[in-house]
PDB file of C-alpha atoms in Angstrom:
ATOM      1  CA  MET A1011     101.813  83.143 112.298  1.00 54.00           C
ATOM      2  CA  ASN A1012      98.986  80.700 112.785  1.00 77.00           C
ATOM      3  CA  SER A1013      97.203  82.269 115.716  1.00 91.00           C
ATOM      4  CA  PRO A1014      95.098  85.408 115.650  1.00 96.00           C
ATOM      5  CA  ILE A1015      95.992  88.536 117.541  1.00 97.00           C
ATOM      6  CA  ILE A1016      93.430  90.156 119.791  1.00 97.00           C
ATOM      7  CA  ILE A1017      92.807  93.872 119.610  1.00 96.00           C
ATOM      8  CA  SER A1018      90.597  95.059 122.416  1.00 94.00           C
ATOM      9  CA  SER A1019      89.172  98.477 123.175  1.00 88.00           C
ATOM     10  CA  VAL A1020      86.595  99.650 125.707  1.00 87.00           C
ATOM     11  CA  ASN A1021      83.604  98.518 123.645  1.00 88.00           C
ATOM     12  CA  GLU A1022      84.977  96.011 121.175  1.00 92.00           C
ATOM     13  CA  LEU A1023      87.271  93.025 120.755  1.00 95.00           C
ATOM     14  CA  VAL A1024      88.554  91.881 117.361  1.00 97.00           C
ATOM     15  CA  ARG A1025      90.448  88.640 116.682  1.00 97.00           C
ATOM     16  CA  VAL A1026      92.316  88.756 113.403  1.00 97.00           C
ATOM     17  CA  TYR A1027      95.115  86.863 111.724  1.00 97.00           C
ATOM     18  CA  PRO A1028      98.042  89.273 111.237  1.00 97.00           C
ATOM     19  CA  GLU A1029      98.528  88.220 107.608  1.00 95.00           C
ATOM     20  CA  ARG A1030      95.071  89.637 106.838  1.00 96.00           C
ATOM     21  CA  ILE A1031      95.985  93.123 108.056  1.00 97.00           C
ATOM     22  CA  VAL A1032      97.084  95.306 105.136  1.00 98.00           C
ATOM     23  CA  TYR A1033      97.651  98.521 107.086  1.00 98.00           C
ATOM     24  CA  ILE A1034      96.709 100.515 110.147  1.00 98.00           C
ATOM     25  CA  SER A1035      96.289 104.242 109.779  1.00 98.00           C
ATOM     26  CA  SER A1036      95.913 106.830 112.480  1.00 95.00           C
ATOM     27  CA  ASP A1037      94.151 110.126 112.839  1.00 88.00           C
ATOM     28  CA  GLY A1038      95.081 111.492 116.240  1.00 87.00           C
ATOM     29  CA  ASN A1039      93.707 109.243 118.961  1.00 90.00           C
ATOM     30  CA  TYR A1040      91.909 106.905 116.547  1.00 94.00           C
ATOM     31  CA  SER A1041      93.287 104.062 114.461  1.00 95.00           C
ATOM     32  CA  VAL A1042      91.722 102.261 111.516  1.00 97.00           C
ATOM     33  CA  MET A1043      92.782  98.707 110.728  1.00 97.00           C
ATOM     34  CA  ALA A1044      92.180  97.746 107.086  1.00 98.00           C
ATOM     35  CA  LEU A1045      92.000  94.071 106.171  1.00 96.00           C
ATOM     36  CA  HIS A1046      92.725  92.384 102.823  1.00 94.00           C
ATOM     37  CA  ASP A1047      89.012  92.153 101.997  1.00 93.00           C
ATOM     38  CA  LYS A1048      88.560  95.934 102.518  1.00 94.00           C
ATOM     39  CA  THR A1049      86.915  95.447 105.941  1.00 96.00           C
ATOM     40  CA  GLU A1050      87.832  98.272 108.305  1.00 97.00           C
ATOM     41  CA  HIS A1051      87.792  98.410 112.101  1.00 95.00           C
ATOM     42  CA  LEU A1052      87.981 101.690 114.052  1.00 94.00           C
ATOM     43  CA  PHE A1053      89.710 101.756 117.438  1.00 95.00           C
ATOM     44  CA  SER A1054      89.833 104.572 119.959  1.00 92.00           C
ATOM     45  CA  PHE A1055      93.571 104.470 120.581  1.00 92.00           C
ATOM     46  CA  ASN A1056      96.601 105.860 118.795  1.00 94.00           C
ATOM     47  CA  LEU A1057      99.076 104.151 116.499  1.00 95.00           C
ATOM     48  CA  SER A1058     101.763 103.779 119.183  1.00 95.00           C
ATOM     49  CA  HIS A1059      99.358 101.722 121.293  1.00 95.00           C
ATOM     50  CA  PHE A1060      98.510  99.597 118.247  1.00 94.00           C
ATOM     51  CA  GLN A1061     102.203  99.025 117.575  1.00 96.00           C
ATOM     52  CA  GLN A1062     102.727  97.894 121.187  1.00 97.00           C
ATOM     53  CA  VAL A1063      99.822  95.431 120.912  1.00 96.00           C
ATOM     54  CA  LEU A1064     101.340  93.908 117.761  1.00 97.00           C
ATOM     55  CA  GLU A1065     104.818  93.648 119.279  1.00 97.00           C
ATOM     56  CA  ARG A1066     103.560  92.192 122.574  1.00 97.00           C
ATOM     57  CA  GLN A1067     101.409  89.509 120.933  1.00 97.00           C
ATOM     58  CA  MET A1068     103.519  88.700 117.887  1.00 96.00           C
ATOM     59  CA  LYS A1069     107.022  89.025 119.364  1.00 95.00           C
ATOM     60  CA  ALA A1070     109.661  88.734 116.589  1.00 95.00           C
ATOM     61  CA  GLU A1071     106.976  88.062 113.964  1.00 95.00           C
ATOM     62  CA  ALA A1072     105.786  91.652 114.413  1.00 97.00           C
ATOM     63  CA  SER A1073     108.597  92.563 112.009  1.00 95.00           C
ATOM     64  CA  ILE A1074     106.170  91.943 109.111  1.00 96.00           C
ATOM     65  CA  PHE A1075     104.754  95.356 110.083  1.00 97.00           C
ATOM     66  CA  ILE A1076     106.651  98.544 109.323  1.00 97.00           C
ATOM     67  CA  ARG A1077     105.849 101.944 110.813  1.00 96.00           C
ATOM     68  CA  ILE A1078     105.805 104.656 108.141  1.00 95.00           C
ATOM     69  CA  GLY A1079     105.868 108.174 109.523  1.00 90.00           C
ATOM     70  CA  LYS A1080     103.467 109.228 112.256  1.00 91.00           C
ATOM     71  CA  SER A1081     100.248 107.865 110.870  1.00 94.00           C
ATOM     72  CA  LEU A1082     100.785 104.502 109.176  1.00 97.00           C
ATOM     73  CA  ILE A1083     101.762 100.920 109.962  1.00 98.00           C
ATOM     74  CA  ILE A1084     101.892  98.659 106.924  1.00 98.00           C
ATOM     75  CA  ASN A1085     102.201  94.937 106.372  1.00 97.00           C
ATOM     76  CA  ARG A1086     105.360  94.542 104.292  1.00 96.00           C
ATOM     77  CA  ARG A1087     103.891  91.511 102.482  1.00 95.00           C
ATOM     78  CA  TYR A1088     101.334  93.759 100.772  1.00 96.00           C
ATOM     79  CA  ILE A1089     103.761  96.374  99.427  1.00 96.00           C
ATOM     80  CA  TYR A1090     103.195  96.447  95.685  1.00 95.00           C
ATOM     81  CA  LYS A1091     104.446  99.833  94.489  1.00 96.00           C
ATOM     82  CA  ILE A1092     106.202 102.854  95.933  1.00 97.00           C
ATOM     83  CA  ASN A1093     106.090 106.120  93.984  1.00 97.00           C
ATOM     84  CA  ILE A1094     108.068 108.764  95.844  1.00 97.00           C
ATOM     85  CA  GLY A1095     107.295 111.573  93.381  1.00 97.00           C
ATOM     86  CA  LYS A1096     103.545 111.092  93.703  1.00 97.00           C
ATOM     87  CA  GLN A1097     103.787 110.325  97.441  1.00 97.00           C
ATOM     88  CA  ALA A1098     101.898 107.102  96.739  1.00 97.00           C
ATOM     89  CA  LEU A1099     102.111 103.650  98.231  1.00 97.00           C
ATOM     90  CA  ILE A1100     100.070 100.889  96.604  1.00 96.00           C
ATOM     91  CA  MET A1101      99.290  97.878  98.778  1.00 97.00           C
ATOM     92  CA  SER A1102      98.032  94.642  97.210  1.00 95.00           C
ATOM     93  CA  ASP A1103      98.276  90.911  97.792  1.00 86.00           C
ATOM     94  CA  MET A1104      98.588  90.518  94.011  1.00 81.00           C
ATOM     95  CA  LYS A1105      96.042  87.692  94.041  1.00 80.00           C
ATOM     96  CA  LEU A1106      92.800  89.545  94.642  1.00 69.00           C
ATOM     97  CA  ALA A1107      91.501  92.510  92.756  1.00 77.00           C
ATOM     98  CA  ASN A1108      91.708  94.539  95.966  1.00 87.00           C
ATOM     99  CA  SER A1109      94.396  97.146  96.218  1.00 94.00           C
ATOM    100  CA  PHE A1110      94.829 100.074  98.571  1.00 96.00           C
ATOM    101  CA  ALA A1111      96.241 103.446  97.547  1.00 96.00           C
ATOM    102  CA  LEU A1112      97.868 105.175 100.492  1.00 97.00           C
ATOM    103  CA  SER A1113      99.597 108.498 100.811  1.00 96.00           C
ATOM    104  CA  ALA A1114     102.800 109.129 102.736  1.00 96.00           C
ATOM    105  CA  SER A1115     105.495 111.773 102.834  1.00 96.00           C
ATOM    106  CA  LYS A1116     108.283 111.616 100.273  1.00 97.00           C
ATOM    107  CA  GLU A1117     110.828 111.122 103.044  1.00 96.00           C
ATOM    108  CA  ALA A1118     108.883 108.228 104.597  1.00 96.00           C
ATOM    109  CA  LEU A1119     108.562 106.532 101.197  1.00 97.00           C
ATOM    110  CA  ARG A1120     112.233 107.134 100.414  1.00 97.00           C
ATOM    111  CA  GLN A1121     113.195 105.476 103.710  1.00 96.00           C
ATOM    112  CA  LEU A1122     110.855 102.555 103.021  1.00 97.00           C
ATOM    113  CA  LYS A1123     112.299 102.075  99.536  1.00 97.00           C
ATOM    114  CA  CYS A1124     115.875 102.103 100.874  1.00 96.00           C
ATOM    115  CA  PHE A1125     114.939  99.695 103.661  1.00 95.00           C
ATOM    116  CA  LEU A1126     113.407  97.221 101.193  1.00 95.00           C
ATOM    117  CA  GLU A1127     116.368  97.529  98.811  1.00 96.00           C
ATOM    118  CA  ARG A1128     118.813  96.797 101.668  1.00 95.00           C
ATOM    119  CA  GLU A1129     116.747  93.756 102.674  1.00 91.00           C
ATOM    120  CA  GLU A1130     116.812  92.499  99.087  1.00 88.00           C
ATOM    121  CA  GLU A1131     120.615  92.765  99.027  1.00 89.00           C
ATOM    122  CA  LYS A1132     120.820  90.492 102.082  1.00 85.00           C
ATOM    123  CA  VAL A1133     118.989  87.677 100.303  1.00 79.00           C
TER     124      VAL A1133
END
């Protein structure tokens, strides 16, 4: 996608290219968007609202984002490592030194792993 998406809240507007978003995490009614350079933006709305914004603006291209459980949306292009036993998800673009260690439930990681394996079989 060549055009930025616009995320707007009551007090702030952020324009960002979707490929720079590594993940969006949620804590209740707040969401944090983490970018590839470790910049973070806090928004005062929940993850469902964030997901709707992505889908509305990106249409079919929103499929680069995957919802993991109740509190995480990840950019599939940054998935580096899934460790179900340790409940760990490592996100990295594999070019920069930046990586992000996230935590998710074993079931959510198991589903993600199966989803990615099924997609690989299609190729």
